[in-house]
Short mmCIF file of N, CA and C in Angstrom, two decimals:
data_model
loop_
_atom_site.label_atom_id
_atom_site.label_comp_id
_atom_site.label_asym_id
_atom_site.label_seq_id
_atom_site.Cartn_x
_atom_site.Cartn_y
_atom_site.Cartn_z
N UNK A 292 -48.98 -69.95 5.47
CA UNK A 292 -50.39 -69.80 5.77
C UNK A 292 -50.61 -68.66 6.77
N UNK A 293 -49.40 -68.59 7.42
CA UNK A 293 -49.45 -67.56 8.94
C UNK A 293 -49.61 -66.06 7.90
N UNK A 294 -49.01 -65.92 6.95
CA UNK A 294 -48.63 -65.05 6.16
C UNK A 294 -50.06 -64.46 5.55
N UNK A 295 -50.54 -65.41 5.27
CA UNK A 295 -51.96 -64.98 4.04
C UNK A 295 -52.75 -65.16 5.35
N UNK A 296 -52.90 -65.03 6.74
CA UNK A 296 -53.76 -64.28 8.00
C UNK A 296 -54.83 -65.63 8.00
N UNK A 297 -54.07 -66.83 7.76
CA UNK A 297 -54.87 -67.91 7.91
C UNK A 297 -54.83 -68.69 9.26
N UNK A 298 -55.24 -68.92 10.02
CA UNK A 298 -55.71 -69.94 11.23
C UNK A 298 -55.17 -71.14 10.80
N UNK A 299 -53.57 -71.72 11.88
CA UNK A 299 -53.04 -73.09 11.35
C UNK A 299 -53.21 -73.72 12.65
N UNK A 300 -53.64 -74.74 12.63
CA UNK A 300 -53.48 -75.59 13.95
C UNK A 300 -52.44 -76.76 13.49
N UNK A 301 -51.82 -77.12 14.98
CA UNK A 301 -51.00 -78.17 15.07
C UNK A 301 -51.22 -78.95 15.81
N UNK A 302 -52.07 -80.60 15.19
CA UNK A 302 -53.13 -81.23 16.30
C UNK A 302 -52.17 -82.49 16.65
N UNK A 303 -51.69 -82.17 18.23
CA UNK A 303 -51.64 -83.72 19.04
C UNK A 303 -52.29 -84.57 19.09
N UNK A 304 -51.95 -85.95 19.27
CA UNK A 304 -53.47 -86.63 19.90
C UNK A 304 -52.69 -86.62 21.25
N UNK A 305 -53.71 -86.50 22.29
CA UNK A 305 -53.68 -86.66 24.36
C UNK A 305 -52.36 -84.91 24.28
N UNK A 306 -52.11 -84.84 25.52
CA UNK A 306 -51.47 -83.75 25.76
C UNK A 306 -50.14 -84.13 25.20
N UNK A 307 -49.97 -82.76 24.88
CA UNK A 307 -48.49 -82.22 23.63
C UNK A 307 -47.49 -82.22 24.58
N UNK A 308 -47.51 -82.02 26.50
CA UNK A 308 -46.87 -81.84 26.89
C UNK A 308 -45.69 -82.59 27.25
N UNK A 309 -46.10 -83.92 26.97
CA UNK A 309 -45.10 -85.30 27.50
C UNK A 309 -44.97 -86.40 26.11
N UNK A 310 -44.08 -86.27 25.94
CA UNK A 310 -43.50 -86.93 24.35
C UNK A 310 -44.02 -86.47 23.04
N UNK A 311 -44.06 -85.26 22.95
CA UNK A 311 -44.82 -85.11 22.01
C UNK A 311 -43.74 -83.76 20.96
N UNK A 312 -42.93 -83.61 21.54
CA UNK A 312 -41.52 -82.87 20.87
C UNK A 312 -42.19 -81.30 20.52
N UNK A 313 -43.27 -81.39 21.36
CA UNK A 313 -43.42 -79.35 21.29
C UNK A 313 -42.59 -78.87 21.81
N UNK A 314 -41.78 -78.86 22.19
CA UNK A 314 -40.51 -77.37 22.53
C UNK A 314 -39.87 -77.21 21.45
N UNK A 315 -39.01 -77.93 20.68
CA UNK A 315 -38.88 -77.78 19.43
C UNK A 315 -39.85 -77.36 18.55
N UNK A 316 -40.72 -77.44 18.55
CA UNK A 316 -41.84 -76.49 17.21
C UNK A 316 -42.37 -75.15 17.63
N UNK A 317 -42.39 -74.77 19.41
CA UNK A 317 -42.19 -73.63 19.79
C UNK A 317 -41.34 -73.28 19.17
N UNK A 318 -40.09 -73.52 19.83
CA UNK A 318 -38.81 -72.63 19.64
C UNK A 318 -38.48 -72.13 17.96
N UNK A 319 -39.48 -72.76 17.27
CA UNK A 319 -39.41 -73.05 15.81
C UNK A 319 -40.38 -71.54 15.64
N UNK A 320 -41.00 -71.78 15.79
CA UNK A 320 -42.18 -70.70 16.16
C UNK A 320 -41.41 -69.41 16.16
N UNK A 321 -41.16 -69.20 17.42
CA UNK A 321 -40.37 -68.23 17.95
C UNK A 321 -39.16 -67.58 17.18
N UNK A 322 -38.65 -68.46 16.75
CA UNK A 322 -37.80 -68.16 15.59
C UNK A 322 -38.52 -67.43 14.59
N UNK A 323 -39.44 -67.80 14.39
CA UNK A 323 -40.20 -66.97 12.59
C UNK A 323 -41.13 -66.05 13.24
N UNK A 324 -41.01 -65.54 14.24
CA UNK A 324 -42.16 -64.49 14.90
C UNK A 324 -43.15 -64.99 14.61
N UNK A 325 -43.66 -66.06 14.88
CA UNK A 325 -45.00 -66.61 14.57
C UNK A 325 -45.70 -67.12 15.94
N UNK A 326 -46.95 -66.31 16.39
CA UNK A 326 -47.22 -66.32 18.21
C UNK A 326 -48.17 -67.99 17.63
N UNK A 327 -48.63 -68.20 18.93
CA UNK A 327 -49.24 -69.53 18.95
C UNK A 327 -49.91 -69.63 20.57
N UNK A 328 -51.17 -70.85 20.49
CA UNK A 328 -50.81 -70.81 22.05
C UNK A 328 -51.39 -72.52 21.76
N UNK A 329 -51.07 -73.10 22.92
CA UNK A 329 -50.69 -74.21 23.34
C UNK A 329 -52.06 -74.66 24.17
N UNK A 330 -53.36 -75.24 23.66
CA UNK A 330 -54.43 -76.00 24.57
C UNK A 330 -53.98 -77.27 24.85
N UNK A 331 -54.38 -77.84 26.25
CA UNK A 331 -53.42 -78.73 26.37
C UNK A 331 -54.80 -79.52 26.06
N UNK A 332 -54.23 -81.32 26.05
CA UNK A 332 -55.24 -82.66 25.50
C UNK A 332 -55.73 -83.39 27.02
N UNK A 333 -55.98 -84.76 26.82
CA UNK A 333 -56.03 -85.42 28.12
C UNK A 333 -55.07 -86.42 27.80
N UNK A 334 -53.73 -86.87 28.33
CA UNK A 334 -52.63 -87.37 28.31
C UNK A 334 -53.30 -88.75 28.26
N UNK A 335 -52.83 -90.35 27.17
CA UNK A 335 -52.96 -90.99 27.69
C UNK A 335 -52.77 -92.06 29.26
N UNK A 336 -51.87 -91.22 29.62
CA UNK A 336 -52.20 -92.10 31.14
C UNK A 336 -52.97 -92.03 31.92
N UNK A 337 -53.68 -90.76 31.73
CA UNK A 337 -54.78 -90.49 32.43
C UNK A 337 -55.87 -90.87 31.71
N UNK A 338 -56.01 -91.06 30.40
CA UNK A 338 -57.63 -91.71 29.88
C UNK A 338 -57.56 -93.06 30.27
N UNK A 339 -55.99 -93.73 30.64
CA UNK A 339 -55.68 -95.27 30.76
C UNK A 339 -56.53 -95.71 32.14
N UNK A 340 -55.95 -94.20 32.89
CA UNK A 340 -56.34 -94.45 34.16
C UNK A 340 -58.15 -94.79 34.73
N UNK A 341 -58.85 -93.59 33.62
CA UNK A 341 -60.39 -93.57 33.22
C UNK A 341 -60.88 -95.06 32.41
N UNK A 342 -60.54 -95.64 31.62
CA UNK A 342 -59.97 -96.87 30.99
C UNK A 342 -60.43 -97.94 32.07
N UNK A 343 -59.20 -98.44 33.07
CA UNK A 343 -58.92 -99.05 34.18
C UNK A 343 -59.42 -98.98 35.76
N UNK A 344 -60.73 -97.97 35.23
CA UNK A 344 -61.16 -97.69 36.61
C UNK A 344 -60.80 -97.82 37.85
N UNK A 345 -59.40 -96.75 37.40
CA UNK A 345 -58.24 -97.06 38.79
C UNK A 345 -57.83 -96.21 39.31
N UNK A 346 -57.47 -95.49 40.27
CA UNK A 346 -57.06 -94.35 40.92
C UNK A 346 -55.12 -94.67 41.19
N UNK A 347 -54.33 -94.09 40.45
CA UNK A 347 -52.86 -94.57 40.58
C UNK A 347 -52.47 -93.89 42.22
N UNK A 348 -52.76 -92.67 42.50
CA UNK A 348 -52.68 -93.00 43.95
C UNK A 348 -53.12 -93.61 45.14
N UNK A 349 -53.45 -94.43 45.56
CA UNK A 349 -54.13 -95.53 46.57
C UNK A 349 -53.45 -94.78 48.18
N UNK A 350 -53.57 -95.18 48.98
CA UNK A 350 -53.48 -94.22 49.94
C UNK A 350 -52.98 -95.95 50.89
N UNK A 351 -51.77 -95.70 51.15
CA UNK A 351 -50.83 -96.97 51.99
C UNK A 351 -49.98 -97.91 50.72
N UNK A 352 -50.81 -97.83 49.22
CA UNK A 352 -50.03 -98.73 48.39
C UNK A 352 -48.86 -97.57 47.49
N UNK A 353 -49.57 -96.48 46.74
CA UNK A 353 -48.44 -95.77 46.28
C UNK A 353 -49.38 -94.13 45.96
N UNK A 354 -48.14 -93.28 46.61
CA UNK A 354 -48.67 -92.13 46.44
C UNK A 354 -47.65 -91.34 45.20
N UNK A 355 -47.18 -91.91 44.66
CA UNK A 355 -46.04 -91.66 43.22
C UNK A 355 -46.51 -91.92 42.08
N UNK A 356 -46.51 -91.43 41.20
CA UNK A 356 -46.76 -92.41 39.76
C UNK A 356 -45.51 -91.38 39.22
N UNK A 357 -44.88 -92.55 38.46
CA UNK A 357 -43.58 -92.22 37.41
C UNK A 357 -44.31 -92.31 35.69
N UNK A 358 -44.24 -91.43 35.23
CA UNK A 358 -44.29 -91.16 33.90
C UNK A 358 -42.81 -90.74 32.97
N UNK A 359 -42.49 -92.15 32.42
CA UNK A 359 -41.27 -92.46 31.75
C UNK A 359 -41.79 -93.45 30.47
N UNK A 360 -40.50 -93.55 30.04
CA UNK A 360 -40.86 -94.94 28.56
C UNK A 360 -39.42 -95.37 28.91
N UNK A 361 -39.13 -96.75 27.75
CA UNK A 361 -38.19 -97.51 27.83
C UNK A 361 -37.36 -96.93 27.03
N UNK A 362 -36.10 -97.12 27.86
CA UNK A 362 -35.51 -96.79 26.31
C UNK A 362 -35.46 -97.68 25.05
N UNK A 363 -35.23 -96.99 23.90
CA UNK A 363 -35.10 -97.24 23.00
C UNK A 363 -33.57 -96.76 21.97
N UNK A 364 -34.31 -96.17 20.60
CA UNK A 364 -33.25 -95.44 19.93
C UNK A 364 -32.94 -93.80 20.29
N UNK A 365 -34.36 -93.64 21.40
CA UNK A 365 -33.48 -92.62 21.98
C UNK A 365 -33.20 -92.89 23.14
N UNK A 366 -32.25 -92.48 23.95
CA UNK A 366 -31.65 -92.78 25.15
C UNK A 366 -32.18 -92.44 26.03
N UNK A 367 -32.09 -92.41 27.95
CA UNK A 367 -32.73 -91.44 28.37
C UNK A 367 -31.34 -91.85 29.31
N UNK A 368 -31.59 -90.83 30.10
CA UNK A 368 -30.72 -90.62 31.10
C UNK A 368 -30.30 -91.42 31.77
N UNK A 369 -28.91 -91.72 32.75
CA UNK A 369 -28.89 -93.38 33.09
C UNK A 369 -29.66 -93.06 34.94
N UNK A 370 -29.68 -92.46 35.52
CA UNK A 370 -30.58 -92.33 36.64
C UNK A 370 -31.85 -92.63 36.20
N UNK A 371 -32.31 -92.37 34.87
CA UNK A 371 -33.83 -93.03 34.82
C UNK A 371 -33.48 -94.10 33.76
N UNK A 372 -33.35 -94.75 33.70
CA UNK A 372 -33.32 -96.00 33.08
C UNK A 372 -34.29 -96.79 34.07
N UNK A 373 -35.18 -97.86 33.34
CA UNK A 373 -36.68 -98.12 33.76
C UNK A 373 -35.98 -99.11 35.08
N UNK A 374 -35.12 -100.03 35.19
CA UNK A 374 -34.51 -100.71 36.36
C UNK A 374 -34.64 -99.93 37.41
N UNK A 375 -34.15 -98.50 37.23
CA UNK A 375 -33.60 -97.43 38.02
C UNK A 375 -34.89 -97.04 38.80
N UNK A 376 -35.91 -96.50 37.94
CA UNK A 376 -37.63 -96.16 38.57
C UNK A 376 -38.01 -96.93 39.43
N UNK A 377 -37.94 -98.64 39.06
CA UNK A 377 -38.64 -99.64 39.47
C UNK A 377 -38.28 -99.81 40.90
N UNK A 378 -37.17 -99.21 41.10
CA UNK A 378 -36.78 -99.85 42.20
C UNK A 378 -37.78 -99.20 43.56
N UNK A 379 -38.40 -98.14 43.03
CA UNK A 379 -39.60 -97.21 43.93
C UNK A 379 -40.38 -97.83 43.96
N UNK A 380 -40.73 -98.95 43.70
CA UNK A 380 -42.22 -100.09 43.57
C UNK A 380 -43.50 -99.35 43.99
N UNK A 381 -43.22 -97.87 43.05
CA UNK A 381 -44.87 -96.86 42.75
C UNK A 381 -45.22 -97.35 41.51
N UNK A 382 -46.45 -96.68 41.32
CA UNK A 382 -47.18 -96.41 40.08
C UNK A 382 -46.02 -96.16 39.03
N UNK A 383 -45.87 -97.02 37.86
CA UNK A 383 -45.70 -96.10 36.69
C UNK A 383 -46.15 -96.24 35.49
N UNK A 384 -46.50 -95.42 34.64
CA UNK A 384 -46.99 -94.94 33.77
C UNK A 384 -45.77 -95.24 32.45
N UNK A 385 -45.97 -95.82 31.63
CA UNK A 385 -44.83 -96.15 30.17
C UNK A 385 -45.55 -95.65 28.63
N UNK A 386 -45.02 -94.79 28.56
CA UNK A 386 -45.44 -94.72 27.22
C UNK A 386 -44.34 -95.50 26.06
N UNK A 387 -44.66 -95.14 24.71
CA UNK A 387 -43.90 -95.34 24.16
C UNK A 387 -43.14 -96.72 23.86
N UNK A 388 -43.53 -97.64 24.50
CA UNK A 388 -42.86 -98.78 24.96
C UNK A 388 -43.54 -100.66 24.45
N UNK A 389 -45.08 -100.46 24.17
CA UNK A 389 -45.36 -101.64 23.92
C UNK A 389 -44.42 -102.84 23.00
N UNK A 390 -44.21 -101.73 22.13
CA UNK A 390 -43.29 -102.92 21.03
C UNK A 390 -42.60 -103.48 21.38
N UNK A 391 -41.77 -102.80 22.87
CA UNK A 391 -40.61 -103.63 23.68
C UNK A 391 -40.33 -104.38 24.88
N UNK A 392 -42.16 -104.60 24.99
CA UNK A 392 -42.57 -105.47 26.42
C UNK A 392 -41.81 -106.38 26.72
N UNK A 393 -41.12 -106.88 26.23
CA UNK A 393 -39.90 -108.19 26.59
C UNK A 393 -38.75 -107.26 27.79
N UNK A 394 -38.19 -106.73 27.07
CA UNK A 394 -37.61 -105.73 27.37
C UNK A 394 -37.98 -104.80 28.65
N UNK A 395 -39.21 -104.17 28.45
CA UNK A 395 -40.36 -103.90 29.80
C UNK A 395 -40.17 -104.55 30.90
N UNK A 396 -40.58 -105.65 30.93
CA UNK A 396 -40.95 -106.66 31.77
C UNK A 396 -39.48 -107.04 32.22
N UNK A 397 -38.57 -107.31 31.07
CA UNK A 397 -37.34 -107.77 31.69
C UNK A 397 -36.18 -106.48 33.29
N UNK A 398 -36.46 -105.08 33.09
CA UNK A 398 -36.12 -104.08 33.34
C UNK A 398 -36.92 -103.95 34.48
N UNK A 399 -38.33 -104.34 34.33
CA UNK A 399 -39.12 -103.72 35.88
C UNK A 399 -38.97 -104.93 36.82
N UNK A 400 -38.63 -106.20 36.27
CA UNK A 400 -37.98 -106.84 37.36
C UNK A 400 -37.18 -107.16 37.74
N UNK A 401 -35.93 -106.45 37.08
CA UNK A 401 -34.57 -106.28 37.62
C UNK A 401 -34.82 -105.31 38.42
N UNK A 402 -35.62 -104.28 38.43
CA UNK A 402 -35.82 -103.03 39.36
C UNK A 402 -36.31 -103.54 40.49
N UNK A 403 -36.59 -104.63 40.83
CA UNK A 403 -37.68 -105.00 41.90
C UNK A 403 -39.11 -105.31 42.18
N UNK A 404 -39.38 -105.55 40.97
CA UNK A 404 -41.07 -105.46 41.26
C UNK A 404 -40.94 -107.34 40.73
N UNK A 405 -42.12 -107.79 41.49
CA UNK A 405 -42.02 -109.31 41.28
C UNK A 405 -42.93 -109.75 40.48
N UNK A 406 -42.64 -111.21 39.65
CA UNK A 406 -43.32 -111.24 38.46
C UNK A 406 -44.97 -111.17 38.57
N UNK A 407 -45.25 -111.35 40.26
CA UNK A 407 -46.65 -111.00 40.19
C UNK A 407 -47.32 -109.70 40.24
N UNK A 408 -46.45 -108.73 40.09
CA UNK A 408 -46.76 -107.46 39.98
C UNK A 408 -48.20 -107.25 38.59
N UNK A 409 -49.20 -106.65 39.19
CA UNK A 409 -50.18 -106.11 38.17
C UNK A 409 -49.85 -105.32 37.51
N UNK A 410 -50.71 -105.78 35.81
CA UNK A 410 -49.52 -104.80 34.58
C UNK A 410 -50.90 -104.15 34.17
N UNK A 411 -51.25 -103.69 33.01
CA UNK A 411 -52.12 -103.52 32.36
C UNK A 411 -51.35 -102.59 31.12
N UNK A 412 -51.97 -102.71 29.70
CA UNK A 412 -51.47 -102.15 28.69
C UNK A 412 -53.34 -101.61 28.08
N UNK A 413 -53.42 -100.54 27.93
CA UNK A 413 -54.40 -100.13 27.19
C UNK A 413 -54.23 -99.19 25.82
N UNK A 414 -54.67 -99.91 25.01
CA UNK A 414 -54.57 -99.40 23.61
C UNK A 414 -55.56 -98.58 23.07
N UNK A 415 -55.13 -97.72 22.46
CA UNK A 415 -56.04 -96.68 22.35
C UNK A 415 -56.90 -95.89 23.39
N UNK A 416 -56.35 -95.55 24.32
CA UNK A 416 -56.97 -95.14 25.56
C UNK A 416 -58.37 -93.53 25.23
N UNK A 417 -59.42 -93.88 25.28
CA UNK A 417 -60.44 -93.07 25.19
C UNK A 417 -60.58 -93.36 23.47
N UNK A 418 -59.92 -93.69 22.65
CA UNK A 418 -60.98 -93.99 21.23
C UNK A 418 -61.67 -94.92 21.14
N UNK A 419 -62.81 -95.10 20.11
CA UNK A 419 -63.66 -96.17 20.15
C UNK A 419 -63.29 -97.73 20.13
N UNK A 420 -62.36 -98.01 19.59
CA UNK A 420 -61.47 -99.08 19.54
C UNK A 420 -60.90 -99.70 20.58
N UNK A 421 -60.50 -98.61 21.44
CA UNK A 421 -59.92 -98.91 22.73
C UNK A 421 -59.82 -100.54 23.21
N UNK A 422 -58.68 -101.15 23.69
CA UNK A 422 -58.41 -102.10 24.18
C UNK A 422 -57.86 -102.38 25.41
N UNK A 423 -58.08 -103.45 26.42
CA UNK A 423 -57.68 -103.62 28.04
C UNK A 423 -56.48 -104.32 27.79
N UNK A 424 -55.43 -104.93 28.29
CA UNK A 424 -55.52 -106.20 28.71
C UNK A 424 -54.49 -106.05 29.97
N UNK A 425 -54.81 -106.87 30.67
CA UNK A 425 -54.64 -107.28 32.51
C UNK A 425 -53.78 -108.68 32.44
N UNK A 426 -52.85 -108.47 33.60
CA UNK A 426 -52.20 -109.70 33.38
C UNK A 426 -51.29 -109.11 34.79
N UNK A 427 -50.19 -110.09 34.74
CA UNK A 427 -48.88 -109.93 35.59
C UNK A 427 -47.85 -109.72 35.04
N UNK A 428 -46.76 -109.12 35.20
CA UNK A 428 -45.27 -109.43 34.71
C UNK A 428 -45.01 -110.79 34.03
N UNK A 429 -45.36 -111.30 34.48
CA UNK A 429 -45.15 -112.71 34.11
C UNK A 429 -46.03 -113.18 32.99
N UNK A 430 -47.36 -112.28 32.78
CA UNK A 430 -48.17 -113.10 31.51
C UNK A 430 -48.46 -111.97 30.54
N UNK A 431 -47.85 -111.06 30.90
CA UNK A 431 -48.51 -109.44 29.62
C UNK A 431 -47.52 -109.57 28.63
N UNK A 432 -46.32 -109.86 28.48
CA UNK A 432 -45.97 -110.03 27.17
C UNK A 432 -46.63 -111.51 26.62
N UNK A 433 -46.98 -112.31 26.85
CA UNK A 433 -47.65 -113.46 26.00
C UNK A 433 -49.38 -112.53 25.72
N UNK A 434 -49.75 -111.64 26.18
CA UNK A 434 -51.07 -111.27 26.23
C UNK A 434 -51.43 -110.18 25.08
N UNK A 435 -50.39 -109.29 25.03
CA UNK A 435 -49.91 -108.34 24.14
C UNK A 435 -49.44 -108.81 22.79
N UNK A 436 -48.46 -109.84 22.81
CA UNK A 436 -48.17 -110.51 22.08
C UNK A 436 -49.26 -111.27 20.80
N UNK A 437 -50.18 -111.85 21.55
CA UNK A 437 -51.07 -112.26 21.13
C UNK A 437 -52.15 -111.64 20.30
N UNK A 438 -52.44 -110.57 21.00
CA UNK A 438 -53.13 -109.49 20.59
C UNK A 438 -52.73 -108.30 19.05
N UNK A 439 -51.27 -108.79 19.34
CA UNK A 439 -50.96 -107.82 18.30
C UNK A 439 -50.87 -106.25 18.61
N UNK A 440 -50.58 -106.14 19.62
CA UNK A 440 -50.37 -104.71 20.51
C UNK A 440 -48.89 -104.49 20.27
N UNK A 441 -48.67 -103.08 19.26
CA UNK A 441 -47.17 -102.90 18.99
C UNK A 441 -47.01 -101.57 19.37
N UNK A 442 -47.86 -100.73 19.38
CA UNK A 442 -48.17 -99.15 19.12
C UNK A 442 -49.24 -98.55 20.31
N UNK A 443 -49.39 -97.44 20.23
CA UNK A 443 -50.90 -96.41 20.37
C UNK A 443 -50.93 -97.08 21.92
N UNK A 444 -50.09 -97.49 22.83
CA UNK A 444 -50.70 -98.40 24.34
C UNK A 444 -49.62 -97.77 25.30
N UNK A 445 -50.81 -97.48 26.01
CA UNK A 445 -49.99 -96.80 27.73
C UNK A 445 -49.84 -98.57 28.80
N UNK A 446 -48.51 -98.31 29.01
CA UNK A 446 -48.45 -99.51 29.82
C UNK A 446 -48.42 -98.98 31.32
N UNK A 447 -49.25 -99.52 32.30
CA UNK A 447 -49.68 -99.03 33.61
C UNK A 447 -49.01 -100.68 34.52
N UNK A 448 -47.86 -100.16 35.38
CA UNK A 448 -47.90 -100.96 36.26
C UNK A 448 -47.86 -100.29 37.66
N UNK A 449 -48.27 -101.64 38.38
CA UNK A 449 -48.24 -101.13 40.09
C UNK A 449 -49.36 -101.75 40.44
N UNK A 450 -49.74 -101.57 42.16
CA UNK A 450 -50.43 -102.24 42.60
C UNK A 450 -51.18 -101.77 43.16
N UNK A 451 -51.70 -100.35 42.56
CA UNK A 451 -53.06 -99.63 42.14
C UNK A 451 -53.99 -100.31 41.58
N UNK A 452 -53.49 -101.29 40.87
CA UNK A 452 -54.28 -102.05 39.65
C UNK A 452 -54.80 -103.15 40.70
N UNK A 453 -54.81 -103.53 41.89
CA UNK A 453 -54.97 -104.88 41.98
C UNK A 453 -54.95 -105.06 44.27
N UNK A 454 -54.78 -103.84 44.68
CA UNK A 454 -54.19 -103.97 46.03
C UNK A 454 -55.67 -103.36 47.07
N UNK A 455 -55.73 -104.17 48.18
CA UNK A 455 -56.24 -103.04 49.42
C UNK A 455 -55.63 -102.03 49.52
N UNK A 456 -56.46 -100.96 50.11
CA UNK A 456 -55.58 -100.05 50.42
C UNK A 456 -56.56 -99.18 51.58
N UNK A 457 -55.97 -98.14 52.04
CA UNK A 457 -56.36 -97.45 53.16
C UNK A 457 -57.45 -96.27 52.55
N UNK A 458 -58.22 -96.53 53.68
CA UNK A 458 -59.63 -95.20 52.84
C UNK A 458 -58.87 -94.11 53.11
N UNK A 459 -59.15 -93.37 52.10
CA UNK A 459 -58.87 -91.60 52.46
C UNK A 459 -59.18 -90.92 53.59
N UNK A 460 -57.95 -90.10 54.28
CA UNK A 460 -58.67 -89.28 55.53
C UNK A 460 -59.75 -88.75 55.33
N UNK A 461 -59.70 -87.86 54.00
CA UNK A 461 -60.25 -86.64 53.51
C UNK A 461 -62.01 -86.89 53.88
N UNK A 462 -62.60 -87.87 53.90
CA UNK A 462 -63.96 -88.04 54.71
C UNK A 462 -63.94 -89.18 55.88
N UNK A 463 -62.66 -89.00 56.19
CA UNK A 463 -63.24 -90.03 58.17
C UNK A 463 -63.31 -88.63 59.21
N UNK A 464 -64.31 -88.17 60.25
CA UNK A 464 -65.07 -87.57 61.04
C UNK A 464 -63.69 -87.10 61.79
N UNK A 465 -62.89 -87.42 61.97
CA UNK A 465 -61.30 -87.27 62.92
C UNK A 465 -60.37 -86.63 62.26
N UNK A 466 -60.83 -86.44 60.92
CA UNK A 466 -59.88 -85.51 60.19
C UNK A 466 -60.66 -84.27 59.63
N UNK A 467 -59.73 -83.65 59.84
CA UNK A 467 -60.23 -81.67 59.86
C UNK A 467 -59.83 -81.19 58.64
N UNK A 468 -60.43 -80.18 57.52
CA UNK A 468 -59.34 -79.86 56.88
C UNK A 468 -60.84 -78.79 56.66
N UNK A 469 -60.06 -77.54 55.78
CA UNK A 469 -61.17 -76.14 55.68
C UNK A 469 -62.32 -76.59 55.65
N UNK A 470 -63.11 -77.30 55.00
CA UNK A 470 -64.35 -77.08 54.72
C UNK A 470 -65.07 -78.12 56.34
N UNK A 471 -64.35 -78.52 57.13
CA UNK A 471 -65.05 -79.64 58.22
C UNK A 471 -64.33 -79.32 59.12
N UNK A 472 -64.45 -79.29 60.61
CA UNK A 472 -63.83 -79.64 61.70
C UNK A 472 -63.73 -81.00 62.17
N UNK A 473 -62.49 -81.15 62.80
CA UNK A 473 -62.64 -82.88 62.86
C UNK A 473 -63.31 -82.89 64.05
N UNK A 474 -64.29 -83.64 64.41
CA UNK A 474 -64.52 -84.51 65.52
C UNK A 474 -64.21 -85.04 66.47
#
């Protein structure tokens, strides 16, 4: 099609940049002298986050969010193996992973997080369909389960979802930064 001076798009759904195996179709690219350019999407963890009317950095609960999946049939590295993350008891972000919430759940609390840890799985994050569901370690695989949630779902844990936390400096009168002098 590149050939006969036709316009090809190659459509992601959410950004191409995180599981989505574009370096390989670059490098594919590149190979056949064929230029391209790359608009990026809105990643589901972040529509999850719009979704969940939640801010994953909280300011005293977690200033991290980990964006990983479980393993599966593909491997991932053994420093990140999901036990391994958990043990940071931040934000993280799972793609890829609903079908194996047993598994999930079994891994983030070998890592440390306790079964009352706040979960949330949102399906379809920003399409019309879109689905919540809220629970704990302890009740999101019976919730998911139920639901029939296998696919298409960003799993969000941490205690962003569910914690006090400290107001932002960025507007208390004692903190200075370019646009204010502090007080």
């Amino acid at each position: 099609a590149v050939k006969n001076g036709k316009l090809v798009v190659r459509l992601h759904t959410g950004d191409p940049s995180i599981y989505g195996a574009i370096k390989e179709q670059m490098d594919a690219l590149q190979e056949k002298g064929i230029s391209f350019k790359v608009v990026p999407g809105v990643s589901s963890f972040l529509a999850s986050a719009a979704a969940l009317n939640c801010e994953y950095t909280l300011p005293e609960v977690s200033q991290t969010v980990i964006i990983t999946r479980q393993e599966g049939r593909t491997p991932v590295p053994e420093k990140e193996k999901l036990a391994r993350l958990a043990e940071h008891g931040c934000t993280m972000c799972i793609f890829l992973s609903v079908h194996m919430m047993d598994a999930v759940v079994t891994e983030l609390i070998r890592g440390g997080y306790s079964e009352d840890t706040p979960i949330a799985v949102v399906q379809k994050a920003s399409w019309p369909d879109e689905r919540i569901f809220r629970g704990t370690l302890k009740t999101i695989v019976g919730l998911v389960g139920e639901a029939g949630v296998d696919r298409t779902a960003m799993i969000v844990v941490g205690h962003c979802l569910d914690s006090a936390y400290a107001l932002s400096r960025l507007y208390s009168p004692d903190f200075g930064h370019m646009f204010r002098e502090a007080t």
